[in-house]
Short mmCIF file of C-alpha atoms in Angstrom, two decimals:
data_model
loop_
_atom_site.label_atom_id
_atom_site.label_comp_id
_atom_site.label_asym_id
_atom_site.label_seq_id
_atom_site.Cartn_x
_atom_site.Cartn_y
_atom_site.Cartn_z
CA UNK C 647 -34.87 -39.29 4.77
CA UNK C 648 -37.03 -41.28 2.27
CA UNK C 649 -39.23 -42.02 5.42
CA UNK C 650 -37.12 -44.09 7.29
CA UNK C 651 -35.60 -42.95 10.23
CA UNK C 652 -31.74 -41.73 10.01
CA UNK C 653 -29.53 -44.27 11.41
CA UNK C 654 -28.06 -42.68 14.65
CA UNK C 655 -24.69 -40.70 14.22
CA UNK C 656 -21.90 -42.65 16.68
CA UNK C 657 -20.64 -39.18 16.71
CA UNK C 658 -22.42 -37.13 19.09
CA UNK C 659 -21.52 -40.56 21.76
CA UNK C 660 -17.64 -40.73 21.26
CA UNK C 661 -18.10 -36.70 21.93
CA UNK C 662 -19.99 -37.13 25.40
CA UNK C 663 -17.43 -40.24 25.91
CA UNK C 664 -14.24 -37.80 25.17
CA UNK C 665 -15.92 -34.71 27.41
CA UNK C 666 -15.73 -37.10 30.66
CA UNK C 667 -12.66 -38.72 29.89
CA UNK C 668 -11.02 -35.30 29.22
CA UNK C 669 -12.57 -34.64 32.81
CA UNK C 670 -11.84 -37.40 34.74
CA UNK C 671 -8.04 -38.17 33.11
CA UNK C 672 -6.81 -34.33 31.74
CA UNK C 673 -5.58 -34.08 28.40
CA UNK C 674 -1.58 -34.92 29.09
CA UNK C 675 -2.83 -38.26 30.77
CA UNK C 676 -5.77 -39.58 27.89
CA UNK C 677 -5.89 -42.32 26.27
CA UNK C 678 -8.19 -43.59 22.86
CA UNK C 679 -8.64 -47.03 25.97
CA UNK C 680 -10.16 -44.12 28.37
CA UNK C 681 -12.24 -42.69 25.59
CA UNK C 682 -13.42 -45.81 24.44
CA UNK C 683 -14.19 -47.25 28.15
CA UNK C 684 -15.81 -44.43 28.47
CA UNK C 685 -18.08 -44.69 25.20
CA UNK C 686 -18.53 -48.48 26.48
CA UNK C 687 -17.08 -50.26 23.14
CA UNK C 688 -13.96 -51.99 22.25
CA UNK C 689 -10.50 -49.60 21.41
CA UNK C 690 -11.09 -50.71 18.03
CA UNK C 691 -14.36 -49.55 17.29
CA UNK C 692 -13.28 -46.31 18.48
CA UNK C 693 -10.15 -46.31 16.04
CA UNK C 694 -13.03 -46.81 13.25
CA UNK C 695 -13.98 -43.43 13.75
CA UNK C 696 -11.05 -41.79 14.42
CA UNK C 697 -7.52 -43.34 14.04
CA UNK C 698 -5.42 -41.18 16.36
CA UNK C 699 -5.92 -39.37 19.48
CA UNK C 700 -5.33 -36.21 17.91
CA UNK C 701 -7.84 -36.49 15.34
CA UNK C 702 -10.53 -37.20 17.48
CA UNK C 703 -9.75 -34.01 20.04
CA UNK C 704 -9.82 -32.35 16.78
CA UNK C 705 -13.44 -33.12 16.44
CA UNK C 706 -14.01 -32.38 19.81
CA UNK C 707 -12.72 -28.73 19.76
CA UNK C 708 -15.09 -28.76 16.85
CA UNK C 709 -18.09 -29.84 18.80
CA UNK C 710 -17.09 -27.58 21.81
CA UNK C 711 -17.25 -24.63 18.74
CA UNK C 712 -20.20 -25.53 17.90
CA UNK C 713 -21.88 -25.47 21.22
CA UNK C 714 -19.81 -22.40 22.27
CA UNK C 715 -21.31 -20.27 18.99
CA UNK C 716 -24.96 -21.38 20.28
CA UNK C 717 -24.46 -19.91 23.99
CA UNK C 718 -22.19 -17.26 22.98
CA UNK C 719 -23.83 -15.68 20.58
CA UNK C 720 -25.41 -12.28 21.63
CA UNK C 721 -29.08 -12.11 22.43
CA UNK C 722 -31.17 -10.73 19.64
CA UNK C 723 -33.43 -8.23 22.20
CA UNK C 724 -32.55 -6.14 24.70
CA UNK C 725 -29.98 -2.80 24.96
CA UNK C 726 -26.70 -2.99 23.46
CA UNK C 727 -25.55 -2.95 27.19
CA UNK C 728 -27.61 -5.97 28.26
CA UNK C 729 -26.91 -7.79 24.79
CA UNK C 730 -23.23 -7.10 25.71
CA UNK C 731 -23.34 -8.15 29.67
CA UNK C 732 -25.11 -11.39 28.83
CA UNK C 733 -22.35 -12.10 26.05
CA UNK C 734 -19.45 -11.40 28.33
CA UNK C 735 -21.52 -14.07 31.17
CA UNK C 736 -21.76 -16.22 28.42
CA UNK C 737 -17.99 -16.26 27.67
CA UNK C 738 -16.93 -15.93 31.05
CA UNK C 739 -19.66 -18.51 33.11
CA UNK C 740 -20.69 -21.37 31.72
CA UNK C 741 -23.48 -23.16 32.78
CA UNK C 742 -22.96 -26.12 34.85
CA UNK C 743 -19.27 -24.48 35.65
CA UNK C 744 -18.45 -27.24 38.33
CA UNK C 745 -18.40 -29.49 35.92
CA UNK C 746 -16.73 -27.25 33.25
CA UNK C 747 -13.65 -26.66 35.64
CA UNK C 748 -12.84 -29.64 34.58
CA UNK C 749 -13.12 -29.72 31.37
CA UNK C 750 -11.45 -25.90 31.03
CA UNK C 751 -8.26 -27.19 33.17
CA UNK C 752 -8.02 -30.25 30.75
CA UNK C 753 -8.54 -27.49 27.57
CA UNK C 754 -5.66 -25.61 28.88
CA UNK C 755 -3.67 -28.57 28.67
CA UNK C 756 -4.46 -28.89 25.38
CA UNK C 757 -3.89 -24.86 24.86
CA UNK C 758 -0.16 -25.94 26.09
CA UNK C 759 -0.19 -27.82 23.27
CA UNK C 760 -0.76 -25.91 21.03
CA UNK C 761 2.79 -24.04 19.71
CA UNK C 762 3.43 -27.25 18.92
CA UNK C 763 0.53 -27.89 16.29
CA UNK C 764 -0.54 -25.56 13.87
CA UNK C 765 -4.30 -27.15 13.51
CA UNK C 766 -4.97 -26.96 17.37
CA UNK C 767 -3.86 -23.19 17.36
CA UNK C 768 -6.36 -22.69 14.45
CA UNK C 769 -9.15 -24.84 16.07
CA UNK C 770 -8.74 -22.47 19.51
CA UNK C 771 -8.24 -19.33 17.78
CA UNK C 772 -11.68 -19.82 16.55
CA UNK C 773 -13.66 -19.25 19.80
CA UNK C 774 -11.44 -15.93 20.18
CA UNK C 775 -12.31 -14.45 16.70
CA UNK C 776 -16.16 -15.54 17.12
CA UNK C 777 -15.96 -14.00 20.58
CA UNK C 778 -14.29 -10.80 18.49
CA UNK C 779 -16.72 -10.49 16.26
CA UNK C 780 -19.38 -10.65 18.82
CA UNK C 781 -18.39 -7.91 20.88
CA UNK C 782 -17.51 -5.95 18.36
CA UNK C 783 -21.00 -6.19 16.86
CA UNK C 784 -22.35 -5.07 20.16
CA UNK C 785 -20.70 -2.10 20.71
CA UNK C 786 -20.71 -0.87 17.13
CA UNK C 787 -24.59 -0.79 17.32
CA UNK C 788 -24.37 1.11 20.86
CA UNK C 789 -22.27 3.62 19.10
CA UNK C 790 -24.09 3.89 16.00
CA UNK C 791 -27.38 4.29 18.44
CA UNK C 792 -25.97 6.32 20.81
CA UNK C 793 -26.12 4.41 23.52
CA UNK C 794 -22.44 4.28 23.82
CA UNK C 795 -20.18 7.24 23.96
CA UNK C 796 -19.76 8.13 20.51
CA UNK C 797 -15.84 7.84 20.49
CA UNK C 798 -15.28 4.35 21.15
CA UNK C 799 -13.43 2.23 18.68
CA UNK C 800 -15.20 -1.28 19.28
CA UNK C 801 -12.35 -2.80 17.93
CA UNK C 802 -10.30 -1.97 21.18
CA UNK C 803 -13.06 -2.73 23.40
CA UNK C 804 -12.99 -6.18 21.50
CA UNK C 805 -9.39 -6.48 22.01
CA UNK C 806 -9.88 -5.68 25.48
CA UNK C 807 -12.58 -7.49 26.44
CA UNK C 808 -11.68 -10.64 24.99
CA UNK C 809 -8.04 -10.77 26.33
CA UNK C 810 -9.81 -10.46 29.52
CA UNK C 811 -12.09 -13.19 29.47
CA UNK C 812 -9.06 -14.89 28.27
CA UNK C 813 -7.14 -13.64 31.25
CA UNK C 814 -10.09 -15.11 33.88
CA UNK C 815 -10.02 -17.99 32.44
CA UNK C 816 -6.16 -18.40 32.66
CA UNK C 817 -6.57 -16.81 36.24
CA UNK C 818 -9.04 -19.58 37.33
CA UNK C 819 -7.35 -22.45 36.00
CA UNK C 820 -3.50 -21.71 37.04
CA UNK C 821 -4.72 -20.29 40.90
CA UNK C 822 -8.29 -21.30 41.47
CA UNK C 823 -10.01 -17.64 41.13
CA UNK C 824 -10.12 -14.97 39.00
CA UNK C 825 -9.96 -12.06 41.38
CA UNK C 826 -13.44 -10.66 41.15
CA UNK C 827 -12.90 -9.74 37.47
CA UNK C 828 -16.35 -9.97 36.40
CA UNK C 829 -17.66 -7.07 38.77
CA UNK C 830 -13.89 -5.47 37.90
CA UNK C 831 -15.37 -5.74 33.89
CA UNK C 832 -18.46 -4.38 34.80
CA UNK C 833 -16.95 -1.03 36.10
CA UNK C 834 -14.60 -0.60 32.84
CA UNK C 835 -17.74 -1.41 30.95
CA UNK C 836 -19.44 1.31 32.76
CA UNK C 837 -16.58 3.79 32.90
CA UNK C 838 -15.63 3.26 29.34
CA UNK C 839 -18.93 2.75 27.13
CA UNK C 840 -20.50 5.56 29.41
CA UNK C 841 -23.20 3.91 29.94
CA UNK C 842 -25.09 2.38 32.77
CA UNK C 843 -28.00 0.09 32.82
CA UNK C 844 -30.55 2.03 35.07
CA UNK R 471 33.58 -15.74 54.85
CA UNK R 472 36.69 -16.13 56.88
CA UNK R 473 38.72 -14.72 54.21
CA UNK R 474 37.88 -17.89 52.30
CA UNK R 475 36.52 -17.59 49.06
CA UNK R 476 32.49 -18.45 49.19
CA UNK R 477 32.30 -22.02 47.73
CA UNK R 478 29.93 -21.83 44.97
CA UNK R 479 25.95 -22.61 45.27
CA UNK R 480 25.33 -25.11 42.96
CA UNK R 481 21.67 -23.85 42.89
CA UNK R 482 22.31 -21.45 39.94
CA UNK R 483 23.93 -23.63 37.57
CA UNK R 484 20.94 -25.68 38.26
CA UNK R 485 18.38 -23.41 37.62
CA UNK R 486 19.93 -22.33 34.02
CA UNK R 487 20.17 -25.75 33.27
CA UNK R 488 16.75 -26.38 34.82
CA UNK R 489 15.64 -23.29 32.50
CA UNK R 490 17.24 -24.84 29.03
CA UNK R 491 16.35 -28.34 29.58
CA UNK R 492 12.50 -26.86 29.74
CA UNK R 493 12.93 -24.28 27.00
CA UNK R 494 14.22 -27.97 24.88
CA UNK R 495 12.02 -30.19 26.60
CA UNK R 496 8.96 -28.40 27.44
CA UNK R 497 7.80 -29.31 31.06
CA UNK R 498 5.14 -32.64 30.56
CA UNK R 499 8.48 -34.70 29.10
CA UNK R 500 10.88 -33.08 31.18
CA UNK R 501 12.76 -35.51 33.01
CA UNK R 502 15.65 -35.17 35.87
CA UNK R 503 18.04 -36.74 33.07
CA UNK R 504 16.96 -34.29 31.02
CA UNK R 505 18.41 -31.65 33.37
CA UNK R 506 21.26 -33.58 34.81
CA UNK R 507 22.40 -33.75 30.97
CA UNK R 508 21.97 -29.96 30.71
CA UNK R 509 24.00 -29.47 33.52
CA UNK R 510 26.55 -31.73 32.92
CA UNK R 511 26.75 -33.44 35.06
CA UNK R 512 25.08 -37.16 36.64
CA UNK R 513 21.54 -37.75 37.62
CA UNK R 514 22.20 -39.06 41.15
CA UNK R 515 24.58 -36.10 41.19
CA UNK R 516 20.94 -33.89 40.36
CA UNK R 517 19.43 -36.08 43.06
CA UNK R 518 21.63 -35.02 45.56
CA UNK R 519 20.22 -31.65 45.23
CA UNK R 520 16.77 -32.14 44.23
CA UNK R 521 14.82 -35.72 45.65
CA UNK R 522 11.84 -34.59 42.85
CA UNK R 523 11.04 -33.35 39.58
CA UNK R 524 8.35 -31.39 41.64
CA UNK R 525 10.90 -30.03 44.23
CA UNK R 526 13.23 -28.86 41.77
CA UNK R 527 10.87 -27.32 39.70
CA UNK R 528 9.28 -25.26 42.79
CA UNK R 529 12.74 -24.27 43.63
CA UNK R 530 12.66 -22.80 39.79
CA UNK R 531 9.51 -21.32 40.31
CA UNK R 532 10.93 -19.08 43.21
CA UNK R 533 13.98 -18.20 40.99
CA UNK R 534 11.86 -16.69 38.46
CA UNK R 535 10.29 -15.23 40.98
CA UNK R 536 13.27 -13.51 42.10
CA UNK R 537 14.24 -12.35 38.67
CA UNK R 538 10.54 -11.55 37.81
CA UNK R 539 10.26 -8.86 40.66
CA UNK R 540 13.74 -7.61 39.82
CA UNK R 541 12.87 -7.12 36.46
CA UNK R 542 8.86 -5.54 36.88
CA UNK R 543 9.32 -3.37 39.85
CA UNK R 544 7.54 0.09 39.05
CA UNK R 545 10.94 2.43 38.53
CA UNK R 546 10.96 5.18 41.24
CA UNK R 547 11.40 7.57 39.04
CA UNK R 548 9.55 9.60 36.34
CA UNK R 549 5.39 10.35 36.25
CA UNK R 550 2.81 7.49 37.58
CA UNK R 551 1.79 7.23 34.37
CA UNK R 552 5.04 6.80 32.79
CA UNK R 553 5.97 4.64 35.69
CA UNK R 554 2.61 2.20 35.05
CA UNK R 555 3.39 2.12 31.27
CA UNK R 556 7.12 0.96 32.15
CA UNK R 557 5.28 -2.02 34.71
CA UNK R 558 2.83 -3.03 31.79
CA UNK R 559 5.71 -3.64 29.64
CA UNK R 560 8.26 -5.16 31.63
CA UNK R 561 5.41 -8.01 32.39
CA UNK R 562 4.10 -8.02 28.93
CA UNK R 563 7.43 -8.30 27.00
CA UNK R 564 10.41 -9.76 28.62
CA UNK R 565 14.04 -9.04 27.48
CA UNK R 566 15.26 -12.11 25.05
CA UNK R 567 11.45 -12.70 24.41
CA UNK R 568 12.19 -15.21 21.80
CA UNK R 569 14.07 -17.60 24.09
CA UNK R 570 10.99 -16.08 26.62
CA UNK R 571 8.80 -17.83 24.24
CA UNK R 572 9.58 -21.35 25.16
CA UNK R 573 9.80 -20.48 28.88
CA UNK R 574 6.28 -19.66 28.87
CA UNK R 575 5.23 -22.72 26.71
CA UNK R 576 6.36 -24.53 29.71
CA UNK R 577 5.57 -22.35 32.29
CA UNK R 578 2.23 -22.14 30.92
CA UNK R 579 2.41 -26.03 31.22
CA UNK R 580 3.29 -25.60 34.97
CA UNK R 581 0.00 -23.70 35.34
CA UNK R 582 -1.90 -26.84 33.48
CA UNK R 583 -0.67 -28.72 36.27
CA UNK R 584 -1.52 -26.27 39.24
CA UNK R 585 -5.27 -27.36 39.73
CA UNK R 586 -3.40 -30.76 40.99
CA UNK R 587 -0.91 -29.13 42.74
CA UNK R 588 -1.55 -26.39 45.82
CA UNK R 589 1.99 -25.74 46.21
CA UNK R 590 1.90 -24.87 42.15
CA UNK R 591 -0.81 -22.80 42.74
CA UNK R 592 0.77 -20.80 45.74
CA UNK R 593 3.88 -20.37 43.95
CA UNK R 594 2.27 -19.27 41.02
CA UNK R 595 -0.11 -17.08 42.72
CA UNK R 596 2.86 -14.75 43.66
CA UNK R 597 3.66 -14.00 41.02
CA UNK R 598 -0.10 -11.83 40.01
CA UNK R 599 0.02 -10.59 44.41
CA UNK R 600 3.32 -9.02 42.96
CA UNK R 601 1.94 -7.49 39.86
CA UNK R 602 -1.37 -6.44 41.34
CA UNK R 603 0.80 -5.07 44.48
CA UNK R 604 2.91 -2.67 42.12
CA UNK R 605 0.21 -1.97 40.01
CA UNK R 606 -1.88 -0.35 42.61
CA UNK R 607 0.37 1.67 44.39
CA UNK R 608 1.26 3.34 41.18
CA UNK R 609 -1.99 4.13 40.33
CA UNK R 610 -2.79 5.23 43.91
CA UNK R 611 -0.19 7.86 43.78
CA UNK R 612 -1.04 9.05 40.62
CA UNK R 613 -4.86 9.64 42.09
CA UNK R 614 -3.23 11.21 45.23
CA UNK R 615 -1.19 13.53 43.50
CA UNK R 616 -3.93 14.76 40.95
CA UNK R 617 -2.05 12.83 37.60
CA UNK R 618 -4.82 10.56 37.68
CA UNK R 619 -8.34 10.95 37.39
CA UNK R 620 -10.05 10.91 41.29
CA UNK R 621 -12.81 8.45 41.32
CA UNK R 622 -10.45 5.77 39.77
CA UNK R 623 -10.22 2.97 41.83
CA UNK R 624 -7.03 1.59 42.03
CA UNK R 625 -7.50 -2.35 42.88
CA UNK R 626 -10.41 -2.57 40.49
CA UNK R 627 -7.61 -0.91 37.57
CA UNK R 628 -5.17 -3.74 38.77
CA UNK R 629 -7.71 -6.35 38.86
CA UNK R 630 -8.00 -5.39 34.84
CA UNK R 631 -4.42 -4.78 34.15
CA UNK R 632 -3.53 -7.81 35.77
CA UNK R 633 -6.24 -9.73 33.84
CA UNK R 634 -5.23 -8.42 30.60
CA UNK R 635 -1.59 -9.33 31.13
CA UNK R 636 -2.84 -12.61 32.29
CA UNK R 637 -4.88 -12.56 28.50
CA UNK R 638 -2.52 -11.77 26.66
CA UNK R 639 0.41 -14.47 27.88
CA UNK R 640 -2.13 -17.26 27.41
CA UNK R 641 -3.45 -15.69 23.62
CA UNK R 642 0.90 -15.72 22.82
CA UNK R 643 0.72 -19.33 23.99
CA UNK R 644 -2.24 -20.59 22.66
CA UNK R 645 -2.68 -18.52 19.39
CA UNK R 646 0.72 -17.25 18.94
CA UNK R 647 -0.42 -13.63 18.80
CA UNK R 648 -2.20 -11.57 21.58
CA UNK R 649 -3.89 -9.59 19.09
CA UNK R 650 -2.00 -6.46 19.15
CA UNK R 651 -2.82 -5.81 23.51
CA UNK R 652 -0.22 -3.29 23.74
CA UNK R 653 -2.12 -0.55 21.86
CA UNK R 654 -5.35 -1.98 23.67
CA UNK R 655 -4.13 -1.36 26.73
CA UNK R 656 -2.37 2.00 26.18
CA UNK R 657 -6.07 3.38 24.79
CA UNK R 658 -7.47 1.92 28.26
CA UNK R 659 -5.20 3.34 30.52
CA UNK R 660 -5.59 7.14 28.45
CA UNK R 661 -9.29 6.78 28.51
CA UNK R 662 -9.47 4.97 32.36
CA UNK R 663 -7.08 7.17 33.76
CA UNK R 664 -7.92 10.80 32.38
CA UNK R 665 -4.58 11.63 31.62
CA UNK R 666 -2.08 11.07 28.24
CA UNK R 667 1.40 11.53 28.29
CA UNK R 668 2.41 14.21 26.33
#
């Protein structure tokens, strides 16, 4: 830093700028003139930092990564059990979900999108193989421990788990609720790691 | 009928060309030209039928719906296990699922839209009553006649199969892969139920 102080990174802005005008317009329905009215500067000086639309959602799905390894990520203490109950929360609730409705119904726009363009399917199949990788963690210690039954493969339970926070997600956006999956989880969790949390 | 030959319904030439002009178009740039061309015939023509976009594409919705309970009815015939595994499949992998493929980009489109839209979501919803409906009484006679194991409870094991079927369309979409769910889910429902088919 030599001492000086770093010269603020426009960045982090145009990414809290394209988070409410992914809310407030969707994804089908944005424009760089939404992004930029909401980052209060001219079109222009938004096409400095980013000269297309899909560039800068690019970068966004980057940031949203980037926040969604940091709440994601399984605790460090606890059971395996707890560790993975607080991970599946994690990837199923957000905090501040109200205002994350939005922003999932306007990602699952861009999910729409996405046979269409190789770079967005790689950008989104990211969260799913961190998610993987997570869970898979999780239950591998249980087993190796023997807190979990001793035949599970946790690459099923991986599989299985994330295609159903997947599912939930889907669920929620395309009808409004997810059916009570999350106590629905909690019973295959029980039934199938053989354990319970006392 | 009077002896007279029915006059055709015009509705099903519509709804094939309603289902190739979205398998081309994909549903956000679909226009009513776009299906009047598919059909062959003029837009006003379309019109005649259909005021809206929205009104023809609801009337779409209901004839998949039609077809989609045809096709995933539990057969009446053979064990409840062998009867659930022929459900799972018939609403995991359609016949023709490579032309299926471009359906459900759109459809999954549609659902983008559905948070706007309550009559989206209602028509949608039917779809997953239907699944979850078939789904439990399969697994409800399979507890009542002893195939199954008898503490399973059968809404909370259509809750997750419906969930996972609900995962895995959106993963095709979205990743183009669901990760290999089919094994997944055949491990679940050996180790959830208590009983493999031999």
């Amino acid at each position: 830093m030599n001492g000086a102080d770093p010269v603020p990174e426009p960045t982090d802005d145009i990414m809290c700028a394209t988070y409410r005008a992914l809310c407030r317009h969707g994804y089908a329905e944005l424009t760089m003139q939404d992004i930029a009215d909401e980052w209060s500067k001219s079109k222009p000086a938004l096409h400095y930092h980013y000269d297309t639309k899909r560039g800068l959602l690019l970068a966004f799905l980057d940031h949203l990564y980037d926040a969604y390894t940091d709440r994601v990520a399984a605790p460090d203490e606890g059971t395996p059990r707890a560790r993975l109950d607080a991970l599946i929360d994690a990837a199923l609730d957000p905090p501040r979900a109200d205002a994350h409705r939005e922003l999932r119904t306007a990602l699952f726009e861009v999910k729409a999108q996405a046979p269409y363009d190789e770079a967005f399917r790689e950008r989104l199949g990211r969260f799913d193989d961190y998610l993987d990788t997570e869970i898979r963690r999780v239950v591998a210690e249980g087993v190796e421990t023997g807190t979990f039954r001793a035949d599970i493969d946790p690459s099923t339970t991986a599989t299985l788990l994330l295609t159903l926070v997947n599912g939930a997600h889907a669920r929620r956006v395309a009808l409004g609720t997810d059916g009570g999956v999350r106590a629905a989880i909690d019973d295959f969790v029980d039934d199938h790691l053989g354990e319970a949390e006392p």
